[in-house]
Every structure is written in C-alpha cells, then in structure tokens.
Amino acid sequence: MLIFGRQFLIGISFGICYLLGCSLAYDGNSYQPSSPPTVYIHDSSFHPDRILRVTTQVYPLDCTTRYSVVINGSIPGPELRFREGDKIWIRVYNDIKDENLTIHWHGLTMRMSPFSDGTPAASQWPIPPMHFFDYEFELQSGDAGTYFYHSHVGFGAVTAYGALIIEERVKDSPPFVYDDERTLVLTDIFYRNDSDIVGGLMGDPFLWSGETFNVALNGHSRSPNATADKESTSCSYGVVTVKPSTTYRFRFIGGTVLSHVFLAFEGHGSMTVIEVDGHYVSPVEVDHIEIGSGQRFSVLFKSKSIEELSVDRINGKDQYWLQMETRTRALITVSFAVLAYSDADIPDRFTKPTTPPLLLPTESFTSGWLEDELWPLPSRPYDDSFPQASEVTRRIFINVQQNFNVNGTKKVMWHQNGAPWFENSVPEPYLVSLYKNSKSAFPDYENALKHGGYDTKTKTYPAKLGEVLEIIWQNVGNTQSGTVETHPFHAHGDHYWDAGCGTGSYSETVAEAMLQDRMRYGGPIKRDTTNLYRTPPATTTTPGAIVSWRAWRLRVRNPGVWMVHCHIVQHMMMGMQAVFVFGGKNDLKPLTKEQAALYLEFGGQAYGNATYSPRVVHFWHD
C-alpha cells in the first residue's frame, strides 16, 4: 500500500538526508544523490520474495544436541538463489523471545540499500524480539557469484547461516563450462551454547570459547567420539553426491566462525579455481583449497569415469573422503565428509579412516598461499580499474593486537591502533545518528587526518568520495606473550583490491615491487575477505613487534557507513572491528523527515510485528 506518493514528495522540503540512497545515479565512480524514494505499508497485500524465520531450539549436531539459533527450523538455513537484475525483498522474522537479530548478506555491497546491510551498530537498529524487518536489494550486472547470509548479532553466526547464490542473467552464461554444481558450506562445531561463549569472551575474568570440535559440511559432521549406535542424520558425515564423467562447479563457502580450513578430495587429483568472493578469476589448478572464515571459492571438479571407478572397486576402493583440516590455530582438527557416486551405495558414514588418507600441506608463509596465485579473468573486467600508486590519496595503517588485563581487569580484548570497538560503543547506529543530526554526527575529517585516519570523536575512519585509500593491516605480537594469530578481515560495502601481503613491517618499496610483478600477470583481484597471516613457524614474537602485513586499495565511491572486521566471530566480539564512513554532508541522498523517521528508533515504524504492518521506504522498486 502506497502512503507517500511521488507527486506528494515533489513539494516537500528535504530536512534530513541519508547516505547510500535508494535511487542514486551511478556514474562509474560513485553513486550520486537523486530524487527521494517512495514509502509503502507492507500489509497483507505485500508478498516478499523469501521469508526467513529465526528462532532458537535444541538442535541435533555432531552426534549430540545444542541450544542453537536456527533459520527456518534447520542448520543450515535454506539456500537462496537469485539472478543478476533481480529486485529482492527478504522478510526476516526474529522469533527469538529474548534476543535481538540482524542478518548480513555477506559479500553483497548493498550499495544502494542503506538499512539492509545487517550491521546492528552501523547501518540499522537490530530487529527486536518478535518483530520482523524487510530487507531490500537489487542485484547488479557483475554480481553473479557465491555468497552467504548469517546472523550479525552475538555468536549466532555459528549456526544461523545459509548459502546465497547469484546466477547470471538468463541471457548470459558463466565464462566456464560445467554440467552441474554443488554448494559446500563449511562450519565449526561448538558444544557450549552461544550465551555461555559470549559471557566468557566478554567476561572478567576472560574465558576463551575453546577451539572447534569439528568442521561440518552443510550442517553434517561425525564426532570422533561417537559410538556406532548413534545412527541419525545428526551423527553422519556430510555427503557430496556426484555422477561419473561429469564436470561440477563446487561452490565452497567458508561459514566457519573460527577455523581456517585446508581441504582436498581423496583420489581425484586437481581442481580448478574459477571464482573467489563473487569474482571470476583466471583458472588456477590446485590440489587443495585454503579457505578462511568468510571466504568463498568456486572450483571445477571432474568426477571419475565408470571405467576408473571399476578399477578402484577391483582394488577395494569404493568410497572417497573429503578431508578437512584446520590451520593457523594451536590445535589442528581433522574432519571428514564423503564423496559418493550415484551409481553405487552410499558408503557407511560411520566408518572413518584409521589414518587420514591425505597429506595436506602445512601452514607455510614462505612457500606461498593460494591467495597469492589468483589473477583477474580478462574476459570479465571489473567495473573500475586497479588504482596505481600515483592515485593513492593517503595510506591508513591499522595495527591489530591482543591486549590482556585491560584497564586493571582480567578482560582480554583485540585493539586496532590501541582501541577496541564493540556493538555498544555507540548509543545508536551511526547511520541513524547521521539522519538525526547530519551536521554534528558526521566524522571530523581534519581531526582524522591528524590521527592516522581515525576520528577520535566519532570513533570512525572517514573518507571523501573520490579518494583512493591504501589500508595497511599489521599484525602485532600480543601484550603478554607476543603471540600472533591469522585474521580474515572482511569489508562491508564495496569490494577492495587485494594489494598483497608480506612478513615484517610494511615497506612501500617492497610492496610496490610485488604489485608490479603481479601486474605482469593481470594485476590484483577484488576481494571482500582476505587474511592477515601470522608468520609460521614463529607464532610468537616480542610483545609489540610487527610480524606481518596485508594491503588493500579502495576507490571510495559508495557513500555509506561500513563495518570492517575480523571474521573470526570471537575476535570481532572482543573488539576487532572498525567503522568507515564514506562521503560527507554534500553527498547525502534526500529523504523527507517523515521517511527518515521510520528508521530512527529501535523497533520503529519500519519494523513490523503481529499487530503492526511496517512503513517501509522502497529504494529500488519504484
């Protein structure tokens, strides 16, 4: 039901504006303000494209049960599939009686849907218990790829997640040929419930969550301690079913909250990487995949022929393992799933190998990482060019370090340049503050320039549209023992260019030489999640010493409030996150006072419940 039509809006003066508006015009470099959008009542006449209902229940996992957040009654939640060009509404019900909720659409830029990014302290108020929120976005040309969605509140992402696949437009085809595809979501298994883990991470004294007990495939895993009598779907290996002589696209999704996973298939040789984080890449043959939390990889996988299967069976081989091993942590966890052929009986899922059938590589910075072997696909150019060194406006260094006994307590936190950031660091979401007080709430750009890019008043990193930022992450030994860890850093908003990584402190000379070498092979690729590695075999150093770095380059073109954080959820909750504000007051998108008011209060008019139909701005659907 329409409540504010366009004719009515024409004569209204715009007393308030907001970032990242509904109908911004894109000029190839940035999204420009245009006319205000329309507001509708989402009553019974409104039909969302998908509905997700989020609740908590005791759910069977890894041969036991756990009180968990679930989506549509299952772990994982339903796979969502759309096409480029689709305009989408997804209604998310928070049926949890005592917890707030948001859902983040991981990897999608949300470039013109300001309240739909799913970040509770940055872009929107969380969905209150027993309320719902309608998320809106439009998929653009070039968005085809592998993504996922997950809770962005507390520790809920460990079980509240699902695959999100974007296909090419009907008239288009992927740049690689394959017969079929499978989605493989990797996740961690923790037995303690979310509230216990959160209480320990935020507590005084601090209590670590522990390491992952197992790595699950599509929600299935078999506990190493399980007994044979536990025959149930919750106590079985994940199964990937294939046909002989078929080329598959396997879409791997790093849905883990902690683990960096190395994986490979027994007896099947190499795979070919073709897509990373929603971008096609030049094909790279690999014998294993390395996937951190938040990352996605698509590979081409060729199954065995009937003749090859016959030979294997004569030799007593009738089942194949997908072996998954954690890396970059003190404890290595070895987990398994099954690759099953449709012409044979699915093997006994309870017969695990007495010894791991594969010898996966060890963690080694010096011998290189898969991320270092990826190049753009020439036939699928990006919508902007890689910024050269001469274009870089300024460089922002962000040193990350674990701090013990903070402020005389027994708490443990992760700091960026000496400061943590938490969901409760601000009284209301930044975007809401900008709506309410657009002049006073904006970061002080000049103050930020005096403090290494960080505005000490708003606790944000501001940037002007048109700038080219080089963001340097540096890994610092912790304050107690000098221990360093690997951090998969994820950026909300626009994707960045992966400008390389190295050991020790960042050196402009060394980094630029590495980039020029990469340019000979097509240059860097765009990503949304890359790893700031520790430097094995030395996982400890002198407290305060810098052991490694990761560089990003980013053209600032999408006005908005964007989170950047370590995708290890424990680290994020311990303070390892930051907020970037792109654009200034002159870049705001017009919004009427009445329209803005829908989103300014917790549980406000844009949030529906059993007795109230929400008032919603339509950013894309006019």
Coordinates of N, CA and C in Angstrom, one line a residue, residues 391-543:
E391 N 47.9 7.2 -7.7 CA 46.5 7.6 -7.4 C 46.1 7.6 -6.0
V392 N 47.0 6.9 -5.2 CA 46.6 6.8 -3.7 C 46.6 8.1 -3.1
T393 N 45.5 8.5 -2.5 CA 45.3 9.7 -1.8 C 46.0 9.7 -0.4
R394 N 45.9 8.7 0.3 CA 46.5 8.5 1.6 C 46.5 7.1 2.1
R395 N 47.4 6.8 3.0 CA 47.6 5.5 3.5 C 47.2 5.4 5.0
I396 N 46.4 4.4 5.3 CA 45.9 4.3 6.7 C 46.5 3.0 7.3
F397 N 47.3 3.1 8.3 CA 47.9 1.9 9.0 C 46.9 1.5 10.1
I398 N 46.6 0.3 10.2 CA 45.8 -0.2 11.3 C 46.6 -1.4 11.9
N399 N 47.1 -1.2 13.1 CA 47.8 -2.3 13.8 C 46.9 -3.0 14.7
V400 N 46.9 -4.3 14.6 CA 46.0 -5.1 15.5 C 46.8 -5.9 16.5
Q401 N 46.3 -5.9 17.7 CA 47.0 -6.5 18.8 C 46.0 -7.0 19.9
Q402 N 46.3 -8.2 20.4 CA 45.6 -8.7 21.6 C 46.1 -8.1 22.9
N403 N 45.2 -7.5 23.7 CA 45.6 -6.9 24.9 C 45.0 -7.6 26.1
F404 N 45.9 -7.9 27.1 CA 45.5 -8.6 28.3 C 45.3 -7.6 29.5
N405 N 44.5 -8.0 30.5 CA 44.3 -7.3 31.7 C 44.0 -5.8 31.4
V406 N 43.0 -5.6 30.6 CA 42.7 -4.2 30.1 C 42.2 -3.4 31.3
N407 N 42.7 -2.2 31.4 CA 42.3 -1.2 32.5 C 42.2 -1.9 33.9
G408 N 43.2 -2.7 34.2 CA 43.2 -3.3 35.5 C 42.3 -4.4 35.7
T409 N 41.6 -4.9 34.7 CA 40.7 -6.0 34.8 C 41.4 -7.3 34.3
K410 N 40.7 -8.4 34.3 CA 41.2 -9.6 33.8 C 40.5 -9.9 32.4
K411 N 40.1 -8.8 31.8 CA 39.5 -8.9 30.4 C 40.6 -9.0 29.4
V412 N 40.2 -9.6 28.2 CA 41.1 -9.7 27.1 C 40.4 -9.1 25.9
M413 N 41.1 -8.2 25.2 CA 40.4 -7.5 24.0 C 41.4 -7.5 22.9
W414 N 40.8 -7.3 21.7 CA 41.6 -7.0 20.5 C 41.4 -5.6 20.1
H415 N 42.6 -4.9 19.9 CA 42.6 -3.5 19.7 C 43.1 -3.2 18.2
Q416 N 42.5 -2.2 17.6 CA 43.1 -1.6 16.4 C 43.6 -0.2 16.7
N417 N 44.9 -0.1 16.5 CA 45.6 1.2 16.9 C 45.3 1.6 18.3
G418 N 45.3 0.6 19.2 CA 45.1 0.9 20.6 C 43.7 1.0 21.1
A419 N 42.7 0.8 20.2 CA 41.3 1.0 20.7 C 40.5 -0.2 20.1
P420 N 39.6 -0.8 21.0 CA 38.6 -1.8 20.5 C 37.4 -1.1 20.1
W421 N 36.5 -1.8 19.4 CA 35.2 -1.3 19.1 C 34.2 -2.4 19.3
F422 N 33.1 -2.1 19.9 CA 32.0 -3.1 20.2 C 30.7 -2.6 19.8
E423 N 29.7 -3.5 19.7 CA 28.3 -3.1 19.3 C 27.8 -2.0 20.3
N424 N 28.2 -2.0 21.5 CA 27.7 -1.0 22.4 C 28.6 0.2 22.6
S425 N 29.6 0.4 21.7 CA 30.5 1.5 21.7 C 29.8 2.8 21.4
V426 N 28.6 2.8 20.7 CA 27.8 3.9 20.4 C 26.4 3.7 20.9
P427 N 25.7 4.8 21.3 CA 24.3 4.6 21.8 C 23.3 4.2 20.7
E428 N 23.6 4.5 19.5 CA 22.7 4.2 18.4 C 23.5 4.0 17.1
P429 N 22.9 3.3 16.1 CA 23.7 3.1 14.9 C 24.1 4.4 14.2
Y430 N 25.3 4.3 13.6 CA 25.9 5.6 13.0 C 24.9 6.2 12.0
L431 N 24.4 5.3 11.2 CA 23.5 5.9 10.1 C 22.3 6.6 10.7
V432 N 21.8 6.0 11.8 CA 20.7 6.7 12.5 C 21.1 8.1 13.0
S433 N 22.3 8.1 13.6 CA 22.8 9.4 14.1 C 22.9 10.4 12.9
L434 N 23.4 10.0 11.8 CA 23.5 10.9 10.7 C 22.2 11.4 10.2
Y435 N 21.1 10.6 10.3 CA 19.8 11.1 10.0 C 19.3 12.1 10.9
K436 N 19.5 11.8 12.2 CA 19.0 12.7 13.3 C 19.8 14.0 13.3
N437 N 21.1 13.9 13.2 CA 21.9 15.1 13.4 C 23.0 15.1 12.3
S438 N 22.6 15.3 11.1 CA 23.5 15.1 10.0 C 24.8 16.0 10.1
K439 N 24.7 17.2 10.7 CA 25.8 18.1 10.7 C 26.8 17.7 11.9
S440 N 26.2 17.5 13.1 CA 27.1 17.2 14.2 C 27.5 15.8 14.3
A441 N 26.8 14.9 13.7 CA 27.1 13.4 13.8 C 28.2 13.0 12.8
F442 N 28.5 13.8 11.8 CA 29.5 13.4 10.8 C 30.9 13.4 11.4
P443 N 31.7 12.5 11.0 CA 33.1 12.5 11.5 C 33.8 13.8 11.1
D444 N 34.8 14.1 11.9 CA 35.6 15.3 11.6 C 36.8 14.9 10.8
Y445 N 36.7 15.2 9.5 CA 37.8 14.7 8.6 C 39.1 15.2 8.9
E446 N 39.2 16.5 9.3 CA 40.5 17.1 9.6 C 41.1 16.5 10.9
N447 N 40.2 16.2 11.8 CA 40.7 15.5 13.1 C 41.2 14.1 12.7
A448 N 40.6 13.5 11.8 CA 41.0 12.1 11.4 C 42.4 12.2 10.8
L449 N 42.6 13.2 9.9 CA 43.9 13.3 9.3 C 45.1 13.5 10.3
K450 N 44.7 14.1 11.5 CA 45.7 14.3 12.5 C 46.0 13.0 13.3
H451 N 45.1 12.0 13.2 CA 45.2 10.8 14.0 C 45.3 9.6 13.1
G452 N 46.0 9.6 12.0 CA 46.2 8.4 11.2 C 45.0 7.9 10.5
G453 N 44.0 8.8 10.2 CA 42.8 8.5 9.5 C 41.6 8.2 10.5
Y454 N 41.9 8.2 11.8 CA 40.8 7.9 12.8 C 40.3 9.1 13.4
D455 N 39.0 9.3 13.4 CA 38.4 10.4 14.0 C 38.1 10.0 15.5
T456 N 38.8 10.6 16.4 CA 38.7 10.3 17.8 C 37.4 10.6 18.4
K457 N 36.6 11.6 17.8 CA 35.4 12.0 18.4 C 34.2 11.0 18.1
T458 N 34.2 10.5 16.9 CA 33.1 9.6 16.5 C 33.6 8.1 16.4
K459 N 34.9 7.9 16.6 CA 35.5 6.6 16.6 C 35.3 5.9 15.3
T460 N 35.4 6.6 14.2 CA 35.3 6.1 12.8 C 36.5 6.5 12.0
Y461 N 36.5 5.9 10.8 CA 37.5 6.3 9.8 C 36.8 6.9 8.6
P462 N 36.8 8.2 8.5 CA 36.1 8.9 7.4 C 36.9 9.0 6.1
A463 N 36.2 9.1 5.0 CA 36.9 9.3 3.7 C 35.9 10.0 2.8
K464 N 36.5 10.8 1.9 CA 35.7 11.6 0.9 C 35.6 10.8 -0.3
L465 N 34.4 11.0 -1.0 CA 34.2 10.3 -2.3 C 35.3 10.7 -3.2
G466 N 35.8 9.8 -4.0 CA 36.8 10.1 -5.0 C 38.2 9.8 -4.5
E467 N 38.4 9.7 -3.1 CA 39.7 9.3 -2.6 C 40.1 7.9 -3.0
V468 N 41.4 7.6 -3.0 CA 41.9 6.3 -3.2 C 42.6 6.0 -1.9
L469 N 42.1 5.0 -1.1 CA 42.7 4.7 0.2 C 43.6 3.5 0.0
E470 N 44.7 3.5 0.7 CA 45.5 2.2 0.8 C 45.5 1.9 2.3
I471 N 44.9 0.8 2.7 CA 44.7 0.4 4.1 C 45.7 -0.7 4.3
I472 N 46.6 -0.5 5.3 CA 47.6 -1.4 5.7 C 47.3 -2.0 7.0
W473 N 47.0 -3.3 7.0 CA 46.8 -4.0 8.3 C 48.2 -4.6 8.7
Q474 N 48.5 -4.4 10.0 CA 49.8 -5.0 10.5 C 49.5 -5.8 11.8
N475 N 50.1 -7.0 11.8 CA 49.9 -8.0 12.9 C 50.9 -7.8 14.0
V476 N 50.5 -7.5 15.2 CA 51.4 -7.2 16.3 C 51.3 -8.2 17.4
G477 N 52.5 -8.6 17.9 CA 52.6 -9.6 19.0 C 51.8 -9.1 20.2
N478 N 51.1 -10.0 20.9 CA 50.2 -9.6 22.0 C 51.0 -9.0 23.1
T479 N 50.3 -8.4 24.1 CA 51.0 -7.7 25.2 C 51.5 -8.6 26.2
Q480 N 51.1 -9.9 26.2 CA 51.5 -10.8 27.3 C 52.7 -11.7 26.8
S481 N 52.5 -12.5 25.7 CA 53.5 -13.5 25.3 C 54.0 -13.2 23.9
G482 N 53.5 -12.2 23.2 CA 53.9 -11.9 21.9 C 53.3 -12.8 20.8
T483 N 52.2 -13.6 21.2 CA 51.6 -14.5 20.3 C 50.9 -13.7 19.2
V484 N 50.9 -14.2 18.0 CA 50.2 -13.6 16.8 C 49.3 -14.7 16.3
E485 N 48.2 -14.2 15.6 CA 47.2 -15.1 15.0 C 46.9 -14.6 13.6
T486 N 46.3 -15.5 12.8 CA 45.8 -15.1 11.5 C 44.4 -14.5 11.6
H487 N 44.1 -13.5 10.8 CA 42.9 -12.8 10.9 C 42.3 -12.6 9.5
P488 N 41.1 -13.2 9.2 CA 40.5 -13.0 7.9 C 39.6 -11.7 8.0
F489 N 40.2 -10.6 7.5 CA 39.5 -9.3 7.5 C 38.4 -9.2 6.4
H490 N 37.2 -8.8 6.8 CA 36.1 -8.7 5.9 C 35.6 -7.2 5.8
A491 N 35.4 -6.7 4.6 CA 34.9 -5.4 4.4 C 33.5 -5.4 4.0
H492 N 32.6 -4.7 4.6 CA 31.3 -4.4 4.2 C 31.3 -3.3 3.1
G493 N 30.3 -3.2 2.3 CA 30.3 -2.2 1.3 C 31.1 -2.6 0.1
D494 N 31.7 -1.7 -0.6 CA 32.4 -2.0 -1.9 C 33.5 -3.0 -1.6
H495 N 33.8 -3.9 -2.6 CA 35.0 -4.7 -2.5 C 36.2 -3.9 -2.8
Y496 N 37.3 -4.4 -2.2 CA 38.6 -3.7 -2.3 C 39.6 -4.5 -3.2
W497 N 40.6 -3.9 -3.6 CA 41.7 -4.6 -4.4 C 42.7 -5.2 -3.4
D498 N 42.9 -6.5 -3.5 CA 43.9 -7.2 -2.7 C 45.3 -6.8 -3.2
A499 N 46.0 -5.9 -2.4 CA 47.3 -5.3 -2.9 C 48.5 -6.1 -2.3
G500 N 48.3 -7.3 -1.7 CA 49.4 -8.1 -1.3 C 49.6 -8.2 0.1
C501 N 50.5 -9.1 0.5 CA 50.8 -9.3 1.9 C 52.3 -9.7 2.0
G502 N 52.8 -9.6 3.3 CA 54.2 -9.9 3.5 C 54.6 -10.1 4.9
T503 N 55.8 -10.4 5.2 CA 56.3 -10.5 6.6 C 56.9 -9.3 7.1
G504 N 57.0 -9.1 8.4 CA 57.6 -8.0 9.0 C 56.7 -6.7 8.8
S505 N 57.3 -5.6 9.0 CA 56.5 -4.3 8.9 C 56.4 -4.0 7.4
Y506 N 55.3 -3.3 7.1 CA 55.0 -2.9 5.7 C 56.1 -2.0 5.2
S507 N 56.6 -2.3 4.0 CA 57.6 -1.5 3.2 C 57.0 -1.1 1.9
E508 N 56.8 0.2 1.7 CA 56.3 0.7 0.4 C 57.1 0.2 -0.8
T509 N 58.4 0.2 -0.7 CA 59.3 -0.2 -1.8 C 59.0 -1.7 -2.1
V510 N 59.0 -2.5 -1.0 CA 58.8 -4.0 -1.2 C 57.4 -4.3 -1.8
A511 N 56.4 -3.6 -1.2 CA 55.0 -3.9 -1.6 C 54.8 -3.4 -3.1
E512 N 55.4 -2.3 -3.5 CA 55.1 -1.8 -4.8 C 55.9 -2.7 -5.8
A513 N 57.0 -3.3 -5.5 CA 57.7 -4.2 -6.3 C 56.9 -5.5 -6.5
M514 N 56.3 -6.0 -5.4 CA 55.4 -7.1 -5.5 C 54.2 -6.8 -6.4
L515 N 53.6 -5.6 -6.3 CA 52.5 -5.3 -7.2 C 52.9 -5.2 -8.6
Q516 N 54.0 -4.6 -8.9 CA 54.4 -4.5 -10.3 C 54.7 -5.9 -10.9
D517 N 55.2 -6.8 -10.1 CA 55.3 -8.2 -10.6 C 54.0 -8.8 -10.9
R518 N 53.0 -8.6 -10.0 CA 51.6 -9.1 -10.3 C 51.0 -8.5 -11.5
M519 N 51.3 -7.3 -11.8 CA 50.8 -6.6 -13.0 C 51.1 -7.3 -14.3
R520 N 52.3 -8.0 -14.2 CA 52.7 -8.8 -15.4 C 51.7 -9.9 -15.7
Y521 N 51.0 -10.3 -14.7 CA 50.0 -11.5 -14.9 C 48.6 -11.0 -14.8
G522 N 48.3 -9.7 -14.9 CA 47.0 -9.2 -15.0 C 46.6 -8.4 -13.8
G523 N 47.4 -8.3 -12.8 CA 47.2 -7.5 -11.6 C 46.4 -8.1 -10.5
P524 N 46.2 -7.4 -9.4 CA 45.4 -7.9 -8.3 C 44.0 -8.2 -8.6
I525 N 43.3 -9.0 -7.7 CA 41.9 -9.2 -7.9 C 41.1 -8.5 -6.8
K526 N 39.8 -8.4 -7.0 CA 39.0 -7.8 -6.0 C 38.5 -8.9 -5.0
R527 N 38.4 -8.5 -3.7 CA 38.0 -9.4 -2.7 C 37.1 -8.7 -1.7
D528 N 36.5 -9.5 -0.8 CA 35.8 -8.8 0.4 C 36.3 -9.4 1.7
T529 N 37.1 -10.5 1.6 CA 37.7 -11.1 2.8 C 39.1 -11.7 2.5
T530 N 40.1 -11.2 3.1 CA 41.5 -11.7 2.9 C 42.2 -11.8 4.3
N531 N 43.2 -12.6 4.3 CA 43.8 -13.0 5.5 C 45.1 -12.1 5.9
L532 N 45.1 -11.6 7.1 CA 46.3 -11.1 7.7 C 47.0 -12.3 8.4
Y533 N 48.0 -12.9 7.7 CA 48.5 -14.1 8.2 C 49.5 -13.9 9.4
R534 N 49.5 -14.9 10.3 CA 50.6 -15.0 11.2 C 51.8 -15.5 10.4
T535 N 53.0 -15.6 11.0 CA 54.2 -16.0 10.2 C 54.8 -17.2 10.7
P536 N 54.2 -18.4 10.4 CA 54.8 -19.6 10.9 C 56.2 -19.9 10.3
P537 N 57.1 -20.6 10.9 CA 56.8 -21.4 12.1 C 56.8 -20.6 13.4
A538 N 57.2 -19.3 13.3 CA 57.2 -18.5 14.5 C 55.9 -17.8 14.8
T539 N 55.1 -18.5 15.7 CA 53.8 -17.9 16.0 C 53.8 -17.0 17.2
T540 N 55.0 -16.8 17.8 CA 55.1 -15.8 18.8 C 56.3 -14.9 18.5
T541 N 56.3 -13.7 19.0 CA 57.4 -12.8 18.8 C 57.5 -11.9 20.1
T542 N 58.3 -10.9 20.0 CA 58.4 -10.0 21.1 C 57.1 -9.2 21.2
P543 N 56.5 -9.0 22.4 CA 55.3 -8.2 22.6 C 55.5 -6.9 21.9

